[in-house]
PDB file of C-alpha atoms in Angstrom:
ATOM      1  CA  MET A   1     -60.626 -55.041 -90.550  1.00 46.00           C
ATOM      2  CA  GLN A   2     -63.640 -54.271 -88.465  1.00 45.00           C
ATOM      3  CA  GLU A   3     -65.655 -56.385 -86.146  1.00 46.00           C
ATOM      4  CA  ASN A   4     -69.311 -56.401 -85.721  1.00 47.00           C
ATOM      5  CA  GLY A   5     -69.169 -53.708 -83.068  1.00 46.00           C
ATOM      6  CA  GLY A   6     -67.988 -51.110 -85.525  1.00 47.00           C
ATOM      7  CA  GLU A   7     -64.686 -50.482 -83.834  1.00 50.00           C
ATOM      8  CA  PRO A   8     -61.450 -51.261 -85.648  1.00 48.00           C
ATOM      9  CA  ARG A   9     -59.444 -54.246 -84.449  1.00 50.00           C
ATOM     10  CA  ARG A  10     -55.850 -53.677 -83.551  1.00 50.00           C
ATOM     11  CA  ASP A  11     -53.390 -56.303 -84.614  1.00 49.00           C
ATOM     12  CA  ALA A  12     -50.276 -57.194 -82.752  1.00 45.00           C
ATOM     13  CA  GLY A  13     -47.438 -54.780 -83.448  1.00 45.00           C
ATOM     14  CA  GLN A  14     -49.625 -51.864 -84.132  1.00 46.00           C
ATOM     15  CA  GLU A  15     -49.159 -48.440 -82.458  1.00 48.00           C
ATOM     16  CA  GLY A  16     -50.321 -48.177 -78.870  1.00 47.00           C
ATOM     17  CA  GLU A  17     -49.926 -51.866 -78.109  1.00 48.00           C
ATOM     18  CA  GLU A  18     -47.782 -52.612 -74.969  1.00 50.00           C
ATOM     19  CA  THR A  19     -44.868 -54.984 -75.371  1.00 49.00           C
ATOM     20  CA  PRO A  20     -44.654 -57.604 -72.665  1.00 50.00           C
ATOM     21  CA  ALA A  21     -41.630 -57.327 -70.253  1.00 48.00           C
ATOM     22  CA  LEU A  22     -38.639 -59.495 -70.862  1.00 48.00           C
ATOM     23  CA  PHE A  23     -38.050 -62.015 -68.057  1.00 48.00           C
ATOM     24  CA  LEU A  24     -34.741 -63.832 -67.873  1.00 48.00           C
ATOM     25  CA  GLU A  25     -34.215 -66.981 -66.098  1.00 51.00           C
ATOM     26  CA  PRO A  26     -31.773 -66.827 -63.149  1.00 50.00           C
ATOM     27  CA  GLU A  27     -29.426 -69.287 -64.708  1.00 51.00           C
ATOM     28  CA  LEU A  28     -29.104 -67.052 -67.775  1.00 48.00           C
ATOM     29  CA  VAL A  29     -27.564 -64.177 -65.688  1.00 49.00           C
ATOM     30  CA  SER A  30     -23.777 -64.201 -65.715  1.00 50.00           C
ATOM     31  CA  SER A  31     -22.137 -64.703 -62.304  1.00 53.00           C
ATOM     32  CA  SER A  32     -19.016 -62.774 -63.377  1.00 59.00           C
ATOM     33  CA  VAL A  33     -20.648 -59.359 -62.885  1.00 59.00           C
ATOM     34  CA  PRO A  34     -19.107 -57.733 -59.689  1.00 64.00           C
ATOM     35  CA  PRO A  35     -21.434 -56.463 -56.949  1.00 65.00           C
ATOM     36  CA  PRO A  36     -21.790 -52.676 -56.553  1.00 66.00           C
ATOM     37  CA  PRO A  37     -19.096 -51.028 -54.256  1.00 64.00           C
ATOM     38  CA  GLU A  38     -19.817 -49.995 -50.647  1.00 62.00           C
ATOM     39  CA  PRO A  39     -20.481 -46.276 -50.218  1.00 62.00           C
ATOM     40  CA  TYR A  40     -17.538 -44.146 -48.749  1.00 55.00           C
ATOM     41  CA  ARG A  41     -17.841 -43.438 -45.101  1.00 61.00           C
ATOM     42  CA  PRO A  42     -15.384 -40.780 -43.744  1.00 59.00           C
ATOM     43  CA  MET A  43     -13.676 -41.333 -40.332  1.00 56.00           C
ATOM     44  CA  ARG A  44     -15.180 -39.481 -37.426  1.00 58.00           C
ATOM     45  CA  ARG A  45     -13.270 -36.403 -36.214  1.00 57.00           C
ATOM     46  CA  GLY A  46     -13.107 -37.507 -32.579  1.00 63.00           C
ATOM     47  CA  ARG A  47     -11.549 -40.799 -33.502  1.00 69.00           C
ATOM     48  CA  LEU A  48      -9.054 -39.113 -35.822  1.00 67.00           C
ATOM     49  CA  ALA A  49      -7.992 -36.657 -33.073  1.00 73.00           C
ATOM     50  CA  LEU A  50      -7.573 -39.512 -30.629  1.00 77.00           C
ATOM     51  CA  LEU A  51      -5.302 -41.352 -33.028  1.00 76.00           C
ATOM     52  CA  VAL A  52      -3.194 -38.225 -33.652  1.00 75.00           C
ATOM     53  CA  ALA A  53      -2.851 -37.540 -29.911  1.00 79.00           C
ATOM     54  CA  ALA A  54      -1.878 -41.140 -29.212  1.00 81.00           C
ATOM     55  CA  ALA A  55       0.734 -41.005 -31.960  1.00 81.00           C
ATOM     56  CA  ALA A  56       2.162 -37.763 -30.535  1.00 81.00           C
ATOM     57  CA  VAL A  57       2.390 -39.204 -27.018  1.00 81.00           C
ATOM     58  CA  LEU A  58       4.090 -42.323 -28.305  1.00 83.00           C
ATOM     59  CA  GLY A  59       6.545 -40.166 -30.257  1.00 82.00           C
ATOM     60  CA  VAL A  60       7.424 -38.113 -27.163  1.00 81.00           C
ATOM     61  CA  LEU A  61       7.883 -41.221 -25.029  1.00 84.00           C
ATOM     62  CA  ALA A  62      10.016 -42.868 -27.663  1.00 83.00           C
ATOM     63  CA  GLY A  63      12.196 -39.750 -28.008  1.00 82.00           C
ATOM     64  CA  ALA A  64      12.591 -39.395 -24.242  1.00 82.00           C
ATOM     65  CA  GLY A  65      13.507 -43.038 -23.907  1.00 81.00           C
ATOM     66  CA  ALA A  66      16.056 -42.823 -26.690  1.00 81.00           C
ATOM     67  CA  GLY A  67      17.585 -39.670 -25.212  1.00 79.00           C
ATOM     68  CA  TYR A  68      17.813 -41.228 -21.774  1.00 78.00           C
ATOM     69  CA  GLN A  69      19.497 -44.295 -23.213  1.00 78.00           C
ATOM     70  CA  VAL A  70      22.029 -42.186 -25.101  1.00 78.00           C
ATOM     71  CA  GLN A  71      22.798 -40.061 -22.022  1.00 78.00           C
ATOM     72  CA  ARG A  72      23.086 -43.146 -19.850  1.00 78.00           C
ATOM     73  CA  ASP A  73      25.688 -44.718 -22.132  1.00 78.00           C
ATOM     74  CA  ARG A  74      27.895 -41.620 -22.097  1.00 79.00           C
ATOM     75  CA  LYS A  75      30.802 -41.328 -19.719  1.00 80.00           C
ATOM     76  CA  PRO A  76      30.483 -38.601 -17.022  1.00 79.00           C
ATOM     77  CA  THR A  77      32.374 -35.412 -17.789  1.00 80.00           C
ATOM     78  CA  PRO A  78      34.558 -34.267 -14.854  1.00 80.00           C
ATOM     79  CA  LEU A  79      33.874 -30.728 -13.530  1.00 79.00           C
ATOM     80  CA  PRO A  80      36.639 -28.112 -13.818  1.00 77.00           C
ATOM     81  CA  PRO A  81      38.518 -27.273 -10.606  1.00 74.00           C
ATOM     82  CA  LEU A  82      37.480 -24.276  -8.496  1.00 70.00           C
ATOM     83  CA  GLY A  83      39.020 -20.998  -9.565  1.00 71.00           C
ATOM     84  CA  ALA A  84      39.690 -19.767  -6.008  1.00 72.00           C
ATOM     85  CA  ALA A  85      40.844 -21.401  -2.833  1.00 74.00           C
ATOM     86  CA  ALA A  86      38.455 -21.949   0.038  1.00 75.00           C
ATOM     87  CA  PRO A  87      38.337 -19.085   2.559  1.00 79.00           C
ATOM     88  CA  VAL A  88      40.375 -19.506   5.702  1.00 83.00           C
ATOM     89  CA  GLN A  89      38.597 -18.996   8.999  1.00 81.00           C
ATOM     90  CA  PRO A  90      40.560 -16.508  11.123  1.00 82.00           C
ATOM     91  CA  THR A  91      41.578 -17.610  14.564  1.00 83.00           C
ATOM     92  CA  GLY A  92      41.436 -15.711  17.812  1.00 81.00           C
ATOM     93  CA  ALA A  93      38.924 -13.230  19.206  1.00 83.00           C
ATOM     94  CA  ALA A  94      37.234 -10.657  17.031  1.00 81.00           C
ATOM     95  CA  PRO A  95      38.413  -7.046  17.327  1.00 83.00           C
ATOM     96  CA  ALA A  96      36.559  -4.976  19.887  1.00 84.00           C
ATOM     97  CA  GLN A  97      33.829  -2.720  18.525  1.00 79.00           C
ATOM     98  CA  PRO A  98      32.946   0.589  20.143  1.00 80.00           C
ATOM     99  CA  ALA A  99      29.628   0.645  21.962  1.00 73.00           C
ATOM    100  CA  PRO A 100      26.847   2.372  19.997  1.00 68.00           C
ATOM    101  CA  LYS A 101      25.962   5.858  21.108  1.00 72.00           C
ATOM    102  CA  PRO A 102      22.497   6.262  22.625  1.00 62.00           C
ATOM    103  CA  ALA A 103      21.872   9.201  20.320  1.00 62.00           C
ATOM    104  CA  ASP A 104      22.221   6.881  17.311  1.00 69.00           C
ATOM    105  CA  ASP A 105      19.281   4.755  18.466  1.00 68.00           C
ATOM    106  CA  ARG A 106      16.160   6.876  18.037  1.00 69.00           C
ATOM    107  CA  ASN A 107      13.992   4.352  19.864  1.00 71.00           C
ATOM    108  CA  ALA A 108      16.304   4.546  22.856  1.00 71.00           C
ATOM    109  CA  VAL A 109      16.189   8.336  22.689  1.00 71.00           C
ATOM    110  CA  TYR A 110      12.403   8.443  22.600  1.00 75.00           C
ATOM    111  CA  ALA A 111      12.199   5.886  25.424  1.00 78.00           C
ATOM    112  CA  GLY A 112      14.491   8.003  27.627  1.00 79.00           C
ATOM    113  CA  ASN A 113      13.702  10.910  29.876  1.00 87.00           C
ATOM    114  CA  LEU A 114      11.607  13.488  28.012  1.00 89.00           C
ATOM    115  CA  LEU A 115      12.745  16.238  30.351  1.00 91.00           C
ATOM    116  CA  THR A 116      16.296  15.868  29.042  1.00 91.00           C
ATOM    117  CA  LEU A 117      14.996  16.274  25.484  1.00 91.00           C
ATOM    118  CA  LEU A 118      13.103  19.442  26.309  1.00 93.00           C
ATOM    119  CA  LEU A 119      14.683  22.693  25.146  1.00 94.00           C
ATOM    120  CA  PRO A 120      16.594  24.290  28.057  1.00 94.00           C
ATOM    121  CA  THR A 121      15.727  27.717  29.332  1.00 94.00           C
ATOM    122  CA  PRO A 122      17.847  30.339  27.529  1.00 92.00           C
ATOM    123  CA  LYS A 123      20.493  32.166  29.468  1.00 92.00           C
ATOM    124  CA  GLY A 124      19.109  35.316  31.064  1.00 90.00           C
ATOM    125  CA  ALA A 125      15.492  34.181  30.801  1.00 91.00           C
ATOM    126  CA  GLU A 126      13.195  33.677  33.775  1.00 92.00           C
ATOM    127  CA  GLN A 127      11.881  30.136  34.053  1.00 93.00           C
ATOM    128  CA  HIS A 128       8.273  29.769  35.232  1.00 93.00           C
ATOM    129  CA  GLU A 129       7.589  26.081  34.695  1.00 93.00           C
ATOM    130  CA  ARG A 130       9.426  22.876  33.797  1.00 94.00           C
ATOM    131  CA  GLY A 131       8.164  19.381  34.489  1.00 94.00           C
ATOM    132  CA  TRP A 132       5.720  16.604  33.672  1.00 94.00           C
ATOM    133  CA  LEU A 133       2.124  17.003  32.546  1.00 93.00           C
ATOM    134  CA  THR A 134      -0.641  14.609  33.475  1.00 92.00           C
ATOM    135  CA  GLN A 135      -3.241  13.381  31.001  1.00 92.00           C
ATOM    136  CA  ALA A 136      -5.775  15.731  32.590  1.00 93.00           C
ATOM    137  CA  ALA A 137      -3.413  18.705  32.243  1.00 92.00           C
ATOM    138  CA  VAL A 138      -2.931  17.963  28.541  1.00 90.00           C
ATOM    139  CA  ALA A 139      -6.711  17.651  28.063  1.00 90.00           C
ATOM    140  CA  ASP A 140      -7.211  21.099  29.637  1.00 91.00           C
ATOM    141  CA  LYS A 141      -5.496  22.647  26.611  1.00 85.00           C
ATOM    142  CA  PHE A 142      -8.467  21.693  24.410  1.00 83.00           C
ATOM    143  CA  TYR A 143     -11.845  23.436  24.140  1.00 85.00           C
ATOM    144  CA  ASP A 144     -13.636  20.286  25.400  1.00 89.00           C
ATOM    145  CA  PRO A 145     -11.393  18.819  28.139  1.00 90.00           C
ATOM    146  CA  ALA A 146     -13.743  15.918  28.928  1.00 92.00           C
ATOM    147  CA  SER A 147     -13.808  14.629  25.337  1.00 90.00           C
ATOM    148  CA  ALA A 148     -10.085  15.318  24.947  1.00 87.00           C
ATOM    149  CA  TYR A 149      -9.300  13.308  28.079  1.00 91.00           C
ATOM    150  CA  SER A 150     -11.249  10.328  26.712  1.00 90.00           C
ATOM    151  CA  ASP A 151      -9.569  10.578  23.303  1.00 85.00           C
ATOM    152  CA  LEU A 152      -6.101  10.718  24.870  1.00 86.00           C
ATOM    153  CA  GLY A 153      -6.795   7.538  26.808  1.00 85.00           C
ATOM    154  CA  GLU A 154      -8.202   5.693  23.789  1.00 83.00           C
ATOM    155  CA  HIS A 155      -5.357   6.666  21.458  1.00 80.00           C
ATOM    156  CA  GLY A 156      -2.352   5.782  23.585  1.00 82.00           C
ATOM    157  CA  PHE A 157      -1.359   8.895  25.509  1.00 89.00           C
ATOM    158  CA  GLN A 158       1.967   8.006  27.125  1.00 90.00           C
ATOM    159  CA  ARG A 159       3.513  11.065  28.761  1.00 92.00           C
ATOM    160  CA  ALA A 160       4.109  14.798  28.326  1.00 93.00           C
ATOM    161  CA  VAL A 161       6.487  17.515  29.552  1.00 95.00           C
ATOM    162  CA  THR A 162       6.437  21.292  29.296  1.00 95.00           C
ATOM    163  CA  ALA A 163       8.689  24.290  29.903  1.00 95.00           C
ATOM    164  CA  ARG A 164       7.790  27.976  30.054  1.00 95.00           C
ATOM    165  CA  TRP A 165      10.025  31.026  30.390  1.00 94.00           C
ATOM    166  CA  SER A 166       9.946  34.748  29.706  1.00 94.00           C
ATOM    167  CA  VAL A 167      12.418  37.383  28.572  1.00 91.00           C
ATOM    168  CA  GLY A 168      12.247  41.126  29.220  1.00 85.00           C
ATOM    169  CA  LYS A 169      10.375  43.305  31.667  1.00 78.00           C
ATOM    170  CA  THR A 170       8.582  46.072  29.838  1.00 75.00           C
ATOM    171  CA  SER A 171       8.260  44.231  26.495  1.00 77.00           C
ATOM    172  CA  ARG A 172       7.898  40.794  27.982  1.00 86.00           C
ATOM    173  CA  VAL A 173       7.994  37.808  25.597  1.00 92.00           C
ATOM    174  CA  GLU A 174       6.859  34.470  26.964  1.00 94.00           C
ATOM    175  CA  THR A 175       7.744  31.114  25.355  1.00 95.00           C
ATOM    176  CA  GLU A 176       6.134  27.746  26.064  1.00 96.00           C
ATOM    177  CA  VAL A 177       7.393  24.421  24.664  1.00 96.00           C
ATOM    178  CA  SER A 178       5.566  21.109  25.174  1.00 94.00           C
ATOM    179  CA  LEU A 179       6.409  17.547  24.170  1.00 94.00           C
ATOM    180  CA  THR A 180       3.588  14.973  24.166  1.00 91.00           C
ATOM    181  CA  GLN A 181       4.397  11.345  23.424  1.00 90.00           C
ATOM    182  CA  TYR A 182       1.916   8.730  22.176  1.00 88.00           C
ATOM    183  CA  ARG A 183       2.400   4.980  21.917  1.00 84.00           C
ATOM    184  CA  ASP A 184       1.220   4.715  18.291  1.00 73.00           C
ATOM    185  CA  ASP A 185       1.035   0.923  18.678  1.00 65.00           C
ATOM    186  CA  THR A 186      -2.124   0.370  16.618  1.00 63.00           C
ATOM    187  CA  THR A 187      -2.749   3.729  14.926  1.00 63.00           C
ATOM    188  CA  PRO A 188      -0.413   6.712  14.305  1.00 68.00           C
ATOM    189  CA  TYR A 189      -2.313   9.113  16.555  1.00 67.00           C
ATOM    190  CA  THR A 190       0.587  11.598  16.668  1.00 74.00           C
ATOM    191  CA  SER A 191       0.011  12.555  13.027  1.00 72.00           C
ATOM    192  CA  GLU A 192      -3.732  12.931  13.686  1.00 73.00           C
ATOM    193  CA  VAL A 193      -3.056  15.379  16.524  1.00 75.00           C
ATOM    194  CA  LEU A 194      -0.805  17.383  14.216  1.00 71.00           C
ATOM    195  CA  ARG A 195      -3.462  17.477  11.505  1.00 71.00           C
ATOM    196  CA  GLY A 196      -5.909  18.783  14.089  1.00 68.00           C
ATOM    197  CA  SER A 197      -3.555  21.718  14.723  1.00 67.00           C
ATOM    198  CA  GLU A 198      -3.348  22.797  11.089  1.00 62.00           C
ATOM    199  CA  TYR A 199      -6.005  25.486  11.442  1.00 60.00           C
ATOM    200  CA  SER A 200      -5.199  28.791  13.121  1.00 60.00           C
ATOM    201  CA  ASP A 201      -7.289  30.249  15.930  1.00 67.00           C
ATOM    202  CA  GLY A 202      -9.509  32.465  13.810  1.00 71.00           C
ATOM    203  CA  ALA A 203      -7.884  35.772  12.895  1.00 81.00           C
ATOM    204  CA  HIS A 204      -5.301  35.586  15.680  1.00 83.00           C
ATOM    205  CA  GLN A 205      -2.677  33.767  13.560  1.00 81.00           C
ATOM    206  CA  SER A 206      -1.520  34.316   9.995  1.00 84.00           C
ATOM    207  CA  TYR A 207      -0.932  31.686   7.292  1.00 85.00           C
ATOM    208  CA  GLY A 208       1.460  28.841   8.048  1.00 85.00           C
ATOM    209  CA  THR A 209       5.002  28.239   6.835  1.00 89.00           C
ATOM    210  CA  PRO A 210       6.492  24.702   6.624  1.00 90.00           C
ATOM    211  CA  VAL A 211       9.234  23.814   9.085  1.00 92.00           C
ATOM    212  CA  PRO A 212      12.378  22.652   7.223  1.00 91.00           C
ATOM    213  CA  GLY A 213      13.362  19.041   7.837  1.00 88.00           C
ATOM    214  CA  THR A 214       9.829  17.898   8.727  1.00 86.00           C
ATOM    215  CA  MET A 215       7.058  16.327   6.681  1.00 82.00           C
ATOM    216  CA  ASP A 216       4.157  18.372   8.068  1.00 84.00           C
ATOM    217  CA  GLY A 217       5.553  20.815  10.637  1.00 89.00           C
ATOM    218  CA  GLU A 218       4.306  24.406  10.436  1.00 91.00           C
ATOM    219  CA  VAL A 219       4.695  27.787  12.150  1.00 92.00           C
ATOM    220  CA  ARG A 220       2.185  30.626  12.148  1.00 91.00           C
ATOM    221  CA  PRO A 221       3.019  34.184  13.278  1.00 92.00           C
ATOM    222  CA  SER A 222       0.576  36.328  15.201  1.00 92.00           C
ATOM    223  CA  ALA A 223      -2.128  38.364  13.519  1.00 90.00           C
ATOM    224  CA  GLU A 224      -4.916  40.004  15.556  1.00 91.00           C
ATOM    225  CA  PRO A 225      -4.193  40.144  19.314  1.00 90.00           C
ATOM    226  CA  TYR A 226      -6.204  38.424  22.051  1.00 90.00           C
ATOM    227  CA  ASP A 227      -8.110  40.697  24.449  1.00 90.00           C
ATOM    228  CA  GLU A 228      -7.052  39.812  27.977  1.00 87.00           C
ATOM    229  CA  ALA A 229      -8.251  41.118  31.332  1.00 84.00           C
ATOM    230  CA  GLY A 230      -7.615  44.783  32.061  1.00 83.00           C
ATOM    231  CA  GLY A 231      -7.733  45.723  28.373  1.00 85.00           C
ATOM    232  CA  LEU A 232      -4.418  44.024  27.718  1.00 88.00           C
ATOM    233  CA  LYS A 233      -3.795  42.913  24.130  1.00 91.00           C
ATOM    234  CA  VAL A 234      -1.553  39.855  23.667  1.00 93.00           C
ATOM    235  CA  TYR A 235      -0.146  38.586  20.387  1.00 94.00           C
ATOM    236  CA  VAL A 236       0.483  34.831  20.038  1.00 94.00           C
ATOM    237  CA  GLY A 237       2.512  32.966  17.424  1.00 93.00           C
ATOM    238  CA  GLU A 238       2.504  29.167  17.321  1.00 93.00           C
ATOM    239  CA  GLY A 239       4.334  26.233  15.809  1.00 92.00           C
ATOM    240  CA  PHE A 240       3.610  22.492  15.573  1.00 92.00           C
ATOM    241  CA  ALA A 241       5.651  19.512  14.407  1.00 91.00           C
ATOM    242  CA  ARG A 242       6.235  15.838  15.150  1.00 88.00           C
ATOM    243  CA  MET A 243       9.314  13.688  15.407  1.00 86.00           C
ATOM    244  CA  GLY A 244       8.549   9.982  15.594  1.00 83.00           C
ATOM    245  CA  ASN A 245       5.761   9.591  18.151  1.00 86.00           C
ATOM    246  CA  ILE A 246       6.498  12.907  19.893  1.00 89.00           C
ATOM    247  CA  PHE A 247       4.227  15.883  19.216  1.00 90.00           C
ATOM    248  CA  VAL A 248       5.968  19.265  19.557  1.00 92.00           C
ATOM    249  CA  GLU A 249       4.106  22.486  20.440  1.00 93.00           C
ATOM    250  CA  VAL A 250       5.599  25.985  20.636  1.00 95.00           C
ATOM    251  CA  PHE A 251       3.780  29.174  21.671  1.00 95.00           C
ATOM    252  CA  VAL A 252       5.460  32.592  21.685  1.00 95.00           C
ATOM    253  CA  SER A 253       3.386  35.472  23.097  1.00 94.00           C
ATOM    254  CA  GLY A 254       4.012  39.148  23.820  1.00 93.00           C
ATOM    255  CA  LEU A 255       2.616  42.648  23.841  1.00 92.00           C
ATOM    256  CA  HIS A 256       3.928  43.190  20.315  1.00 92.00           C
ATOM    257  CA  PRO A 257       3.331  41.141  17.132  1.00 93.00           C
ATOM    258  CA  VAL A 258       5.252  37.863  17.088  1.00 94.00           C
ATOM    259  CA  SER A 259       7.215  37.314  13.887  1.00 93.00           C
ATOM    260  CA  ARG A 260       7.468  34.133  11.896  1.00 93.00           C
ATOM    261  CA  ASN A 261      11.219  33.912  12.521  1.00 94.00           C
ATOM    262  CA  ALA A 262      10.760  34.109  16.297  1.00 94.00           C
ATOM    263  CA  VAL A 263       8.562  30.979  16.314  1.00 95.00           C
ATOM    264  CA  MET A 264      10.708  29.194  13.719  1.00 95.00           C
ATOM    265  CA  SER A 265      13.870  29.721  15.786  1.00 94.00           C
ATOM    266  CA  VAL A 266      12.381  28.078  18.903  1.00 95.00           C
ATOM    267  CA  ILE A 267      10.831  25.059  17.184  1.00 94.00           C
ATOM    268  CA  THR A 268      13.955  24.427  15.100  1.00 95.00           C
ATOM    269  CA  LYS A 269      16.147  24.335  18.201  1.00 94.00           C
ATOM    270  CA  GLN A 270      13.714  21.949  19.870  1.00 94.00           C
ATOM    271  CA  LEU A 271      13.602  19.569  16.893  1.00 92.00           C
ATOM    272  CA  GLU A 272      17.412  19.452  16.819  1.00 91.00           C
ATOM    273  CA  ARG A 273      17.331  17.846  20.278  1.00 90.00           C
ATOM    274  CA  LEU A 274      15.069  15.005  19.109  1.00 83.00           C
TER     275      LEU A 274
END
């Protein structure tokens, strides 16, 4: 059917017509339908760890308490008797012990008279000097006596002795032995003095040979001679070592070359007395 406007009229139920929504009255809805479930919420990690730690602590305390209770209810176990009898204290005075020898106490030896430790003059030799040396006399042995005197005072110079003798007339051989003692209270200056003597006097001494029985002792035979007054040529061999806080010097000089064995023999005999 058409209306006056020329457009077709759509009846109810035809295509394109919207169906009204269905409204139910509240009383028509059944009350037996369950409400929707709550969403799952996992436990926080911090709370879970706290619970586990608390459970562990409670378990340890419970176990310790149970163990203590069990041990408390037990009867004490008696200890076995001693396997050996108690030592018996001897009665009377102790046996007499021999007095220690001074030579066995190195500190006592080094604190004694240095002159008695100095190598004696050999039989048949002519002695020229034997006695004490002052700090100034020791400093005169160095190239710069003023600086050496100051260094000796700063590094604990204690005392020094020397002996000098000669053997022979035409082929005279002169030997000088010196012992210089340092306190070495704060620094081991004796070893420093020895290290300063490691180098030979130019071409006048040959290479060094270690002294047996010492850590850093050394002897050096003569090489080129020294030119002395009157055209005299003198050969000098030398040896250095230390024993405790005592510095040992040996000089062997003559008109002929001084061998290594000649110096080694003197310094070895001197070290045996220390």
